[in-house]
Each structure stands twice: as C-alpha cells, then as structure tokens.
PDB file of N, CA and C in Angstrom:
ATOM      1  N   MET A 981     -58.263   7.901  23.416  1.00 49.00           N
ATOM      2  CA  MET A 981     -57.784   6.580  23.090  1.00 49.00           C
ATOM      3  C   MET A 981     -56.796   6.640  21.948  1.00 49.00           C
ATOM      4  N   GLY A 982     -57.056   7.438  20.913  1.00 53.00           N
ATOM      5  CA  GLY A 982     -56.170   7.566  19.774  1.00 53.00           C
ATOM      6  C   GLY A 982     -54.857   8.224  20.164  1.00 53.00           C
ATOM      7  N   PHE A 983     -54.923   9.149  21.146  1.00 62.00           N
ATOM      8  CA  PHE A 983     -53.720   9.838  21.575  1.00 62.00           C
ATOM      9  C   PHE A 983     -52.748   8.869  22.240  1.00 62.00           C
ATOM     10  N   VAL A 984     -53.246   7.965  23.067  1.00 60.00           N
ATOM     11  CA  VAL A 984     -52.406   6.981  23.748  1.00 60.00           C
ATOM     12  C   VAL A 984     -51.765   6.053  22.722  1.00 60.00           C
ATOM     13  N   PHE A 985     -52.557   5.646  21.747  1.00 63.00           N
ATOM     14  CA  PHE A 985     -52.040   4.762  20.695  1.00 63.00           C
ATOM     15  C   PHE A 985     -50.966   5.469  19.869  1.00 63.00           C
ATOM     16  N   SER A 986     -51.234   6.723  19.476  1.00 70.00           N
ATOM     17  CA  SER A 986     -50.269   7.452  18.648  1.00 70.00           C
ATOM     18  C   SER A 986     -48.997   7.758  19.432  1.00 70.00           C
ATOM     19  N   LYS A 987     -49.113   7.963  20.743  1.00 73.00           N
ATOM     20  CA  LYS A 987     -47.930   8.224  21.566  1.00 73.00           C
ATOM     21  C   LYS A 987     -47.041   6.987  21.607  1.00 73.00           C
ATOM     22  N   SER A 988     -47.613   5.818  21.759  1.00 75.00           N
ATOM     23  CA  SER A 988     -46.807   4.602  21.778  1.00 75.00           C
ATOM     24  C   SER A 988     -46.181   4.330  20.410  1.00 75.00           C
ATOM     25  N   VAL A 989     -46.896   4.672  19.345  1.00 75.00           N
ATOM     26  CA  VAL A 989     -46.357   4.515  17.999  1.00 75.00           C
ATOM     27  C   VAL A 989     -45.189   5.485  17.798  1.00 75.00           C
ATOM     28  N   ASN A 990     -45.345   6.722  18.263  1.00 81.00           N
ATOM     29  CA  ASN A 990     -44.266   7.710  18.154  1.00 81.00           C
ATOM     30  C   ASN A 990     -43.034   7.268  18.943  1.00 81.00           C
ATOM     31  N   ASP A 991     -43.245   6.748  20.148  1.00 80.00           N
ATOM     32  CA  ASP A 991     -42.129   6.257  20.950  1.00 80.00           C
ATOM     33  C   ASP A 991     -41.432   5.093  20.250  1.00 80.00           C
ATOM     34  N   SER A 992     -42.228   4.206  19.698  1.00 83.00           N
ATOM     35  CA  SER A 992     -41.674   3.061  18.973  1.00 83.00           C
ATOM     36  C   SER A 992     -40.904   3.521  17.735  1.00 83.00           C
ATOM     37  N   LEU A 993     -41.446   4.501  17.020  1.00 85.00           N
ATOM     38  CA  LEU A 993     -40.795   5.039  15.829  1.00 85.00           C
ATOM     39  C   LEU A 993     -39.481   5.723  16.204  1.00 85.00           C
ATOM     40  N   LYS A 994     -39.481   6.464  17.283  1.00 86.00           N
ATOM     41  CA  LYS A 994     -38.273   7.155  17.737  1.00 86.00           C
ATOM     42  C   LYS A 994     -37.196   6.137  18.134  1.00 86.00           C
ATOM     43  N   ALA A 995     -37.592   5.078  18.820  1.00 85.00           N
ATOM     44  CA  ALA A 995     -36.639   4.035  19.206  1.00 85.00           C
ATOM     45  C   ALA A 995     -36.078   3.343  17.966  1.00 85.00           C
ATOM     46  N   GLN A 996     -36.945   3.106  16.990  1.00 89.00           N
ATOM     47  CA  GLN A 996     -36.505   2.475  15.734  1.00 89.00           C
ATOM     48  C   GLN A 996     -35.509   3.371  14.999  1.00 89.00           C
ATOM     49  N   GLN A 997     -35.760   4.673  14.966  1.00 90.00           N
ATOM     50  CA  GLN A 997     -34.856   5.612  14.308  1.00 90.00           C
ATOM     51  C   GLN A 997     -33.496   5.657  15.012  1.00 90.00           C
ATOM     52  N   GLU A 998     -33.506   5.660  16.339  1.00 90.00           N
ATOM     53  CA  GLU A 998     -32.248   5.652  17.095  1.00 90.00           C
ATOM     54  C   GLU A 998     -31.467   4.372  16.824  1.00 90.00           C
ATOM     55  N   PHE A 999     -32.179   3.260  16.757  1.00 89.00           N
ATOM     56  CA  PHE A 999     -31.526   1.986  16.462  1.00 89.00           C
ATOM     57  C   PHE A 999     -30.903   2.004  15.063  1.00 89.00           C
ATOM     58  N   MET A1000     -31.640   2.536  14.095  1.00 93.00           N
ATOM     59  CA  MET A1000     -31.111   2.596  12.725  1.00 93.00           C
ATOM     60  C   MET A1000     -29.895   3.520  12.650  1.00 93.00           C
ATOM     61  N   LEU A1001     -29.921   4.629  13.364  1.00 93.00           N
ATOM     62  CA  LEU A1001     -28.791   5.551  13.374  1.00 93.00           C
ATOM     63  C   LEU A1001     -27.562   4.884  14.002  1.00 93.00           C
ATOM     64  N   MET A1002     -27.763   4.206  15.115  1.00 94.00           N
ATOM     65  CA  MET A1002     -26.658   3.511  15.778  1.00 94.00           C
ATOM     66  C   MET A1002     -26.111   2.409  14.872  1.00 94.00           C
ATOM     67  N   ASN A1003     -27.004   1.705  14.206  1.00 94.00           N
ATOM     68  CA  ASN A1003     -26.603   0.625  13.308  1.00 94.00           C
ATOM     69  C   ASN A1003     -25.805   1.162  12.122  1.00 94.00           C
ATOM     70  N   SER A1004     -26.222   2.278  11.558  1.00 93.00           N
ATOM     71  CA  SER A1004     -25.496   2.844  10.417  1.00 93.00           C
ATOM     72  C   SER A1004     -24.118   3.363  10.850  1.00 93.00           C
ATOM     73  N   ARG A1005     -24.020   3.936  12.039  1.00 95.00           N
ATOM     74  CA  ARG A1005     -22.709   4.373  12.546  1.00 95.00           C
ATOM     75  C   ARG A1005     -21.776   3.190  12.739  1.00 95.00           C
ATOM     76  N   LEU A1006     -22.297   2.121  13.296  1.00 95.00           N
ATOM     77  CA  LEU A1006     -21.500   0.918  13.505  1.00 95.00           C
ATOM     78  C   LEU A1006     -21.029   0.335  12.175  1.00 95.00           C
ATOM     79  N   GLN A1007     -21.922   0.326  11.194  1.00 96.00           N
ATOM     80  CA  GLN A1007     -21.570  -0.191   9.867  1.00 96.00           C
ATOM     81  C   GLN A1007     -20.488   0.680   9.223  1.00 96.00           C
ATOM     82  N   LEU A1008     -20.580   1.989   9.371  1.00 96.00           N
ATOM     83  CA  LEU A1008     -19.579   2.893   8.824  1.00 96.00           C
ATOM     84  C   LEU A1008     -18.215   2.674   9.481  1.00 96.00           C
ATOM     85  N   GLU A1009     -18.210   2.498  10.795  1.00 96.00           N
ATOM     86  CA  GLU A1009     -16.951   2.228  11.501  1.00 96.00           C
ATOM     87  C   GLU A1009     -16.318   0.928  11.010  1.00 96.00           C
ATOM     88  N   ARG A1010     -17.122  -0.084  10.822  1.00 96.00           N
ATOM     89  CA  ARG A1010     -16.605  -1.368  10.329  1.00 96.00           C
ATOM     90  C   ARG A1010     -16.059  -1.239   8.913  1.00 96.00           C
ATOM     91  N   GLN A1011     -16.732  -0.468   8.079  1.00 97.00           N
ATOM     92  CA  GLN A1011     -16.243  -0.261   6.714  1.00 97.00           C
ATOM     93  C   GLN A1011     -14.900   0.459   6.717  1.00 97.00           C
ATOM     94  N   LEU A1012     -14.754   1.455   7.578  1.00 97.00           N
ATOM     95  CA  LEU A1012     -13.482   2.165   7.673  1.00 97.00           C
ATOM     96  C   LEU A1012     -12.368   1.252   8.158  1.00 97.00           C
ATOM     97  N   LEU A1013     -12.673   0.413   9.136  1.00 97.00           N
ATOM     98  CA  LEU A1013     -11.668  -0.540   9.617  1.00 97.00           C
ATOM     99  C   LEU A1013     -11.266  -1.514   8.513  1.00 97.00           C
ATOM    100  N   MET A1014     -12.233  -1.973   7.761  1.00 97.00           N
ATOM    101  CA  MET A1014     -11.930  -2.910   6.682  1.00 97.00           C
ATOM    102  C   MET A1014     -11.117  -2.227   5.584  1.00 97.00           C
ATOM    103  N   GLN A1015     -11.434  -0.979   5.269  1.00 97.00           N
ATOM    104  CA  GLN A1015     -10.656  -0.250   4.269  1.00 97.00           C
ATOM    105  C   GLN A1015      -9.211  -0.081   4.718  1.00 97.00           C
ATOM    106  N   ASN A1016      -9.016   0.225   5.990  1.00 96.00           N
ATOM    107  CA  ASN A1016      -7.655   0.364   6.504  1.00 96.00           C
ATOM    108  C   ASN A1016      -6.902  -0.961   6.441  1.00 96.00           C
ATOM    109  N   GLN A1017      -7.563  -2.038   6.780  1.00 96.00           N
ATOM    110  CA  GLN A1017      -6.922  -3.356   6.692  1.00 96.00           C
ATOM    111  C   GLN A1017      -6.551  -3.683   5.251  1.00 96.00           C
ATOM    112  N   MET A1018      -7.429  -3.405   4.320  1.00 97.00           N
ATOM    113  CA  MET A1018      -7.142  -3.681   2.916  1.00 97.00           C
ATOM    114  C   MET A1018      -5.973  -2.828   2.418  1.00 97.00           C
ATOM    115  N   ARG A1019      -5.912  -1.583   2.843  1.00 93.00           N
ATOM    116  CA  ARG A1019      -4.812  -0.703   2.442  1.00 93.00           C
ATOM    117  C   ARG A1019      -3.492  -1.216   3.005  1.00 93.00           C
ATOM    118  N   GLU A1020      -3.511  -1.660   4.254  1.00 92.00           N
ATOM    119  CA  GLU A1020      -2.290  -2.202   4.864  1.00 92.00           C
ATOM    120  C   GLU A1020      -1.855  -3.489   4.155  1.00 92.00           C
ATOM    121  N   ARG A1021      -2.795  -4.332   3.806  1.00 95.00           N
ATOM    122  CA  ARG A1021      -2.454  -5.561   3.084  1.00 95.00           C
ATOM    123  C   ARG A1021      -1.893  -5.251   1.706  1.00 95.00           C
ATOM    124  N   GLN A1022      -2.471  -4.269   1.043  1.00 93.00           N
ATOM    125  CA  GLN A1022      -1.988  -3.881  -0.277  1.00 93.00           C
ATOM    126  C   GLN A1022      -0.557  -3.344  -0.191  1.00 93.00           C
ATOM    127  N   THR A1023      -0.284  -2.544   0.815  1.00 89.00           N
ATOM    128  CA  THR A1023       1.056  -2.015   1.017  1.00 89.00           C
ATOM    129  C   THR A1023       2.035  -3.141   1.315  1.00 89.00           C
ATOM    130  N   ALA A1024       1.630  -4.083   2.145  1.00 91.00           N
ATOM    131  CA  ALA A1024       2.497  -5.225   2.463  1.00 91.00           C
ATOM    132  C   ALA A1024       2.786  -6.052   1.214  1.00 91.00           C
ATOM    133  N   MET A1025       1.777  -6.233   0.374  1.00 94.00           N
ATOM    134  CA  MET A1025       1.995  -6.980  -0.876  1.00 94.00           C
ATOM    135  C   MET A1025       2.952  -6.231  -1.802  1.00 94.00           C
ATOM    136  N   GLN A1026       2.818  -4.925  -1.847  1.00 91.00           N
ATOM    137  CA  GLN A1026       3.700  -4.128  -2.700  1.00 91.00           C
ATOM    138  C   GLN A1026       5.141  -4.214  -2.210  1.00 91.00           C
ATOM    139  N   ILE A1027       5.345  -4.143  -0.914  1.00 91.00           N
ATOM    140  CA  ILE A1027       6.699  -4.252  -0.364  1.00 91.00           C
ATOM    141  C   ILE A1027       7.256  -5.643  -0.619  1.00 91.00           C
ATOM    142  N   ALA A1028       6.447  -6.672  -0.439  1.00 93.00           N
ATOM    143  CA  ALA A1028       6.915  -8.043  -0.679  1.00 93.00           C
ATOM    144  C   ALA A1028       7.288  -8.234  -2.152  1.00 93.00           C
ATOM    145  N   TRP A1029       6.473  -7.706  -3.061  1.00 94.00           N
ATOM    146  CA  TRP A1029       6.775  -7.828  -4.489  1.00 94.00           C
ATOM    147  C   TRP A1029       8.074  -7.102  -4.814  1.00 94.00           C
ATOM    148  N   THR A1030       8.253  -5.917  -4.244  1.00 94.00           N
ATOM    149  CA  THR A1030       9.467  -5.143  -4.505  1.00 94.00           C
ATOM    150  C   THR A1030      10.699  -5.876  -3.995  1.00 94.00           C
ATOM    151  N   ARG A1031      10.598  -6.475  -2.816  1.00 94.00           N
ATOM    152  CA  ARG A1031      11.746  -7.215  -2.279  1.00 94.00           C
ATOM    153  C   ARG A1031      12.083  -8.426  -3.143  1.00 94.00           C
ATOM    154  N   GLU A1032      11.060  -9.094  -3.640  1.00 95.00           N
ATOM    155  CA  GLU A1032      11.289 -10.242  -4.514  1.00 95.00           C
ATOM    156  C   GLU A1032      11.916  -9.786  -5.832  1.00 95.00           C
ATOM    157  N   PHE A1033      11.404  -8.710  -6.396  1.00 95.00           N
ATOM    158  CA  PHE A1033      11.960  -8.162  -7.635  1.00 95.00           C
ATOM    159  C   PHE A1033      13.405  -7.724  -7.433  1.00 95.00           C
ATOM    160  N   LEU A1034      13.683  -7.160  -6.254  1.00 95.00           N
ATOM    161  CA  LEU A1034      15.027  -6.673  -5.966  1.00 95.00           C
ATOM    162  C   LEU A1034      16.052  -7.807  -5.972  1.00 95.00           C
ATOM    163  N   LYS A1035      15.649  -8.991  -5.553  1.00 96.00           N
ATOM    164  CA  LYS A1035      16.567 -10.138  -5.584  1.00 96.00           C
ATOM    165  C   LYS A1035      17.029 -10.414  -7.009  1.00 96.00           C
ATOM    166  N   TYR A1036      16.086 -10.475  -7.921  1.00 96.00           N
ATOM    167  CA  TYR A1036      16.419 -10.776  -9.311  1.00 96.00           C
ATOM    168  C   TYR A1036      17.135  -9.602  -9.986  1.00 96.00           C
ATOM    169  N   PHE A1037      16.643  -8.404  -9.746  1.00 96.00           N
ATOM    170  CA  PHE A1037      17.275  -7.248 -10.372  1.00 96.00           C
ATOM    171  C   PHE A1037      18.670  -7.011  -9.804  1.00 96.00           C
ATOM    172  N   GLY A1038      18.845  -7.262  -8.507  1.00 96.00           N
ATOM    173  CA  GLY A1038      20.170  -7.106  -7.900  1.00 96.00           C
ATOM    174  C   GLY A1038      21.172  -8.075  -8.501  1.00 96.00           C
ATOM    175  N   THR A1039      20.727  -9.283  -8.759  1.00 97.00           N
ATOM    176  CA  THR A1039      21.600 -10.265  -9.416  1.00 97.00           C
ATOM    177  C   THR A1039      21.964  -9.796 -10.820  1.00 97.00           C
ATOM    178  N   PHE A1040      20.967  -9.353 -11.560  1.00 97.00           N
ATOM    179  CA  PHE A1040      21.225  -8.840 -12.903  1.00 97.00           C
ATOM    180  C   PHE A1040      22.166  -7.639 -12.863  1.00 97.00           C
ATOM    181  N   PHE A1041      21.925  -6.724 -11.929  1.00 97.00           N
ATOM    182  CA  PHE A1041      22.752  -5.526 -11.830  1.00 97.00           C
ATOM    183  C   PHE A1041      24.197  -5.884 -11.480  1.00 97.00           C
ATOM    184  N   GLY A1042      24.374  -6.811 -10.566  1.00 96.00           N
ATOM    185  CA  GLY A1042      25.728  -7.229 -10.193  1.00 96.00           C
ATOM    186  C   GLY A1042      26.470  -7.856 -11.368  1.00 96.00           C
ATOM    187  N   LEU A1043      25.796  -8.752 -12.060  1.00 97.00           N
ATOM    188  CA  LEU A1043      26.434  -9.388 -13.228  1.00 97.00           C
ATOM    189  C   LEU A1043      26.717  -8.374 -14.329  1.00 97.00           C
ATOM    190  N   ALA A1044      25.782  -7.453 -14.538  1.00 96.00           N
ATOM    191  CA  ALA A1044      25.995  -6.428 -15.564  1.00 96.00           C
ATOM    192  C   ALA A1044      27.154  -5.518 -15.189  1.00 96.00           C
ATOM    193  N   ALA A1045      27.262  -5.151 -13.920  1.00 96.00           N
ATOM    194  CA  ALA A1045      28.349  -4.282 -13.491  1.00 96.00           C
ATOM    195  C   ALA A1045      29.701  -4.972 -13.670  1.00 96.00           C
ATOM    196  N   VAL A1046      29.777  -6.244 -13.300  1.00 97.00           N
ATOM    197  CA  VAL A1046      31.034  -6.985 -13.467  1.00 97.00           C
ATOM    198  C   VAL A1046      31.360  -7.130 -14.949  1.00 97.00           C
ATOM    199  N   GLY A1047      30.359  -7.493 -15.752  1.00 96.00           N
ATOM    200  CA  GLY A1047      30.582  -7.680 -17.183  1.00 96.00           C
ATOM    201  C   GLY A1047      30.966  -6.389 -17.890  1.00 96.00           C
ATOM    202  N   LEU A1048      30.284  -5.302 -17.560  1.00 95.00           N
ATOM    203  CA  LEU A1048      30.611  -4.025 -18.196  1.00 95.00           C
ATOM    204  C   LEU A1048      31.971  -3.500 -17.751  1.00 95.00           C
ATOM    205  N   THR A1049      32.303  -3.722 -16.490  1.00 96.00           N
ATOM    206  CA  THR A1049      33.629  -3.310 -16.016  1.00 96.00           C
ATOM    207  C   THR A1049      34.712  -4.102 -16.721  1.00 96.00           C
ATOM    208  N   ALA A1050      34.503  -5.398 -16.844  1.00 95.00           N
ATOM    209  CA  ALA A1050      35.487  -6.229 -17.553  1.00 95.00           C
ATOM    210  C   ALA A1050      35.590  -5.802 -19.015  1.00 95.00           C
ATOM    211  N   GLY A1051      34.460  -5.498 -19.649  1.00 94.00           N
ATOM    212  CA  GLY A1051      34.465  -5.035 -21.035  1.00 94.00           C
ATOM    213  C   GLY A1051      35.174  -3.700 -21.194  1.00 94.00           C
ATOM    214  N   ALA A1052      34.976  -2.795 -20.229  1.00 95.00           N
ATOM    215  CA  ALA A1052      35.618  -1.490 -20.297  1.00 95.00           C
ATOM    216  C   ALA A1052      37.130  -1.627 -20.129  1.00 95.00           C
ATOM    217  N   ILE A1053      37.557  -2.526 -19.253  1.00 95.00           N
ATOM    218  CA  ILE A1053      38.995  -2.741 -19.062  1.00 95.00           C
ATOM    219  C   ILE A1053      39.597  -3.400 -20.295  1.00 95.00           C
ATOM    220  N   LYS A1054      38.898  -4.379 -20.837  1.00 95.00           N
ATOM    221  CA  LYS A1054      39.413  -5.111 -21.989  1.00 95.00           C
ATOM    222  C   LYS A1054      39.519  -4.209 -23.223  1.00 95.00           C
ATOM    223  N   LYS A1055      38.473  -3.390 -23.449  1.00 94.00           N
ATOM    224  CA  LYS A1055      38.477  -2.529 -24.631  1.00 94.00           C
ATOM    225  C   LYS A1055      39.159  -1.183 -24.371  1.00 94.00           C
ATOM    226  N   LYS A1056      39.490  -0.938 -23.115  1.00 93.00           N
ATOM    227  CA  LYS A1056      40.101   0.332 -22.716  1.00 93.00           C
ATOM    228  C   LYS A1056      39.232   1.516 -23.147  1.00 93.00           C
ATOM    229  N   ASN A1057      37.929   1.347 -22.944  1.00 93.00           N
ATOM    230  CA  ASN A1057      36.964   2.375 -23.307  1.00 93.00           C
ATOM    231  C   ASN A1057      35.992   2.556 -22.137  1.00 93.00           C
ATOM    232  N   PRO A1058      36.107   3.658 -21.379  1.00 91.00           N
ATOM    233  CA  PRO A1058      35.222   3.844 -20.217  1.00 91.00           C
ATOM    234  C   PRO A1058      33.762   4.095 -20.604  1.00 91.00           C
ATOM    235  N   GLY A1059      33.485   4.375 -21.857  1.00 92.00           N
ATOM    236  CA  GLY A1059      32.111   4.585 -22.307  1.00 92.00           C
ATOM    237  C   GLY A1059      31.251   3.346 -22.195  1.00 92.00           C
ATOM    238  N   VAL A1060      31.878   2.188 -22.106  1.00 92.00           N
ATOM    239  CA  VAL A1060      31.137   0.935 -21.964  1.00 92.00           C
ATOM    240  C   VAL A1060      30.423   0.878 -20.614  1.00 92.00           C
ATOM    241  N   LEU A1061      30.915   1.647 -19.640  1.00 93.00           N
ATOM    242  CA  LEU A1061      30.322   1.629 -18.299  1.00 93.00           C
ATOM    243  C   LEU A1061      29.052   2.477 -18.184  1.00 93.00           C
ATOM    244  N   LEU A1062      28.686   3.216 -19.210  1.00 95.00           N
ATOM    245  CA  LEU A1062      27.524   4.113 -19.131  1.00 95.00           C
ATOM    246  C   LEU A1062      26.204   3.430 -18.755  1.00 95.00           C
ATOM    247  N   PRO A1063      25.907   2.219 -19.207  1.00 94.00           N
ATOM    248  CA  PRO A1063      24.631   1.606 -18.796  1.00 94.00           C
ATOM    249  C   PRO A1063      24.517   1.355 -17.292  1.00 94.00           C
ATOM    250  N   ILE A1064      25.618   1.400 -16.577  1.00 95.00           N
ATOM    251  CA  ILE A1064      25.559   1.190 -15.128  1.00 95.00           C
ATOM    252  C   ILE A1064      24.824   2.348 -14.441  1.00 95.00           C
ATOM    253  N   VAL A1065      24.911   3.550 -14.998  1.00 95.00           N
ATOM    254  CA  VAL A1065      24.301   4.725 -14.357  1.00 95.00           C
ATOM    255  C   VAL A1065      22.778   4.582 -14.236  1.00 95.00           C
ATOM    256  N   PRO A1066      22.026   4.370 -15.320  1.00 95.00           N
ATOM    257  CA  PRO A1066      20.570   4.237 -15.128  1.00 95.00           C
ATOM    258  C   PRO A1066      20.191   2.978 -14.341  1.00 95.00           C
ATOM    259  N   LEU A1067      20.970   1.915 -14.527  1.00 95.00           N
ATOM    260  CA  LEU A1067      20.675   0.700 -13.766  1.00 95.00           C
ATOM    261  C   LEU A1067      20.866   0.928 -12.269  1.00 95.00           C
ATOM    262  N   SER A1068      21.855   1.738 -11.912  1.00 95.00           N
ATOM    263  CA  SER A1068      22.081   2.004 -10.488  1.00 95.00           C
ATOM    264  C   SER A1068      20.946   2.837  -9.906  1.00 95.00           C
ATOM    265  N   PHE A1069      20.381   3.767 -10.697  1.00 96.00           N
ATOM    266  CA  PHE A1069      19.235   4.534 -10.212  1.00 96.00           C
ATOM    267  C   PHE A1069      18.029   3.622  -9.980  1.00 96.00           C
ATOM    268  N   ILE A1070      17.792   2.714 -10.881  1.00 95.00           N
ATOM    269  CA  ILE A1070      16.681   1.765 -10.728  1.00 95.00           C
ATOM    270  C   ILE A1070      16.913   0.883  -9.508  1.00 95.00           C
ATOM    271  N   PHE A1071      18.131   0.420  -9.336  1.00 95.00           N
ATOM    272  CA  PHE A1071      18.455  -0.428  -8.188  1.00 95.00           C
ATOM    273  C   PHE A1071      18.255   0.341  -6.881  1.00 95.00           C
ATOM    274  N   ALA A1072      18.731   1.590  -6.835  1.00 94.00           N
ATOM    275  CA  ALA A1072      18.580   2.392  -5.616  1.00 94.00           C
ATOM    276  C   ALA A1072      17.109   2.644  -5.298  1.00 94.00           C
ATOM    277  N   TYR A1073      16.302   2.917  -6.312  1.00 93.00           N
ATOM    278  CA  TYR A1073      14.868   3.150  -6.106  1.00 93.00           C
ATOM    279  C   TYR A1073      14.198   1.892  -5.561  1.00 93.00           C
ATOM    280  N   GLN A1074      14.486   0.754  -6.169  1.00 93.00           N
ATOM    281  CA  GLN A1074      13.878  -0.496  -5.720  1.00 93.00           C
ATOM    282  C   GLN A1074      14.318  -0.850  -4.301  1.00 93.00           C
ATOM    283  N   TYR A1075      15.582  -0.599  -3.992  1.00 93.00           N
ATOM    284  CA  TYR A1075      16.072  -0.877  -2.636  1.00 93.00           C
ATOM    285  C   TYR A1075      15.367   0.024  -1.623  1.00 93.00           C
ATOM    286  N   ASP A1076      15.215   1.300  -1.953  1.00 92.00           N
ATOM    287  CA  ASP A1076      14.532   2.230  -1.060  1.00 92.00           C
ATOM    288  C   ASP A1076      13.074   1.841  -0.882  1.00 92.00           C
ATOM    289  N   MET A1077      12.464   1.339  -1.940  1.00 90.00           N
ATOM    290  CA  MET A1077      11.066   0.922  -1.864  1.00 90.00           C
ATOM    291  C   MET A1077      10.915  -0.324  -0.990  1.00 90.00           C
ATOM    292  N   GLY A1078      11.821  -1.268  -1.122  1.00 89.00           N
ATOM    293  CA  GLY A1078      11.687  -2.519  -0.392  1.00 89.00           C
ATOM    294  C   GLY A1078      12.213  -2.485   1.032  1.00 89.00           C
ATOM    295  N   TYR A1079      13.314  -1.805   1.240  1.00 89.00           N
ATOM    296  CA  TYR A1079      13.959  -1.835   2.549  1.00 89.00           C
ATOM    297  C   TYR A1079      14.131  -0.454   3.166  1.00 89.00           C
ATOM    298  N   GLY A1080      13.815   0.591   2.449  1.00 83.00           N
ATOM    299  CA  GLY A1080      14.004   1.939   2.946  1.00 83.00           C
ATOM    300  C   GLY A1080      12.718   2.552   3.462  1.00 83.00           C
ATOM    301  N   THR A1081      12.642   3.852   3.387  1.00 83.00           N
ATOM    302  CA  THR A1081      11.503   4.581   3.934  1.00 83.00           C
ATOM    303  C   THR A1081      10.685   5.265   2.852  1.00 83.00           C
ATOM    304  N   LEU A1082      10.746   4.778   1.629  1.00 79.00           N
ATOM    305  CA  LEU A1082      10.044   5.438   0.527  1.00 79.00           C
ATOM    306  C   LEU A1082       8.540   5.489   0.765  1.00 79.00           C
ATOM    307  N   LEU A1083       7.930   4.411   1.204  1.00 75.00           N
ATOM    308  CA  LEU A1083       6.474   4.400   1.404  1.00 75.00           C
ATOM    309  C   LEU A1083       6.051   5.355   2.510  1.00 75.00           C
ATOM    310  N   GLN A1084       6.850   5.451   3.593  1.00 77.00           N
ATOM    311  CA  GLN A1084       6.509   6.391   4.664  1.00 77.00           C
ATOM    312  C   GLN A1084       6.627   7.830   4.159  1.00 77.00           C
ATOM    313  N   ARG A1085       7.634   8.098   3.336  1.00 79.00           N
ATOM    314  CA  ARG A1085       7.791   9.445   2.782  1.00 79.00           C
ATOM    315  C   ARG A1085       6.652   9.764   1.817  1.00 79.00           C
ATOM    316  N   MET A1086       6.186   8.768   1.072  1.00 78.00           N
ATOM    317  CA  MET A1086       5.083   8.986   0.150  1.00 78.00           C
ATOM    318  C   MET A1086       3.784   9.281   0.913  1.00 78.00           C
ATOM    319  N   LYS A1087       3.576   8.589   2.034  1.00 75.00           N
ATOM    320  CA  LYS A1087       2.379   8.832   2.831  1.00 75.00           C
ATOM    321  C   LYS A1087       2.398  10.239   3.431  1.00 75.00           C
ATOM    322  N   GLY A1088       3.614  10.661   3.835  1.00 71.00           N
ATOM    323  CA  GLY A1088       3.756  11.998   4.437  1.00 71.00           C
ATOM    324  C   GLY A1088       3.629  13.052   3.407  1.00 71.00           C
TER     325      GLY A1088
END
C-alpha cells in the first residue's frame, strides 16, 4: 500500500519539477526578450537625442564658421580660423552618430 502511494507521489513530484523547469525557461526567454527591447529603445533614444543636438550644434557651427571666416578676412589673419578645426571634428562625430553608421560599427 505504501509503495503505490509513494509511486504516485514520485510521479507527482516529477511532473511538478518538469513544470518548474519549463516555467523557469519560459521566464528566462521573456527576460531576454525584454532586455533586447530595452536595449533597442535605449539606442533609439540615444540616436534621437544626437539628432536633436545636431540641429542646435549645426546651427552654432555654421554661424561660427561664417563669423570666423569674416573675422579672418577682415583682420587678414588666417589664425582666426583655427577654432573651426575642433568644431568640425565634433560636428562630424555627431553627424556620424545621428545619421551615419557609428552605432553599427560600435556593435561590431
């Protein structure tokens, strides 16, 4: 009599363990999917922020380039144009980040 009872308990325990294993696998898959979604959203937010920043920085860079060029012509001193060099590197980086392939290259 005890053997029949213990056999049904063992079968029930085994079924419970299989259910828990399946449940934990399903939960892990869902967590991975959610992590991927969060990473994609974070990347999209970063690209959107960069594009918005690029609008303002591009305006500043354009005005600075025109102003420095006019100043260099007026003073007849090409050294006035030097601040354009680092600003152009920043502009190129931001443009590549917002509209280029910088993020894909970083992932690779």
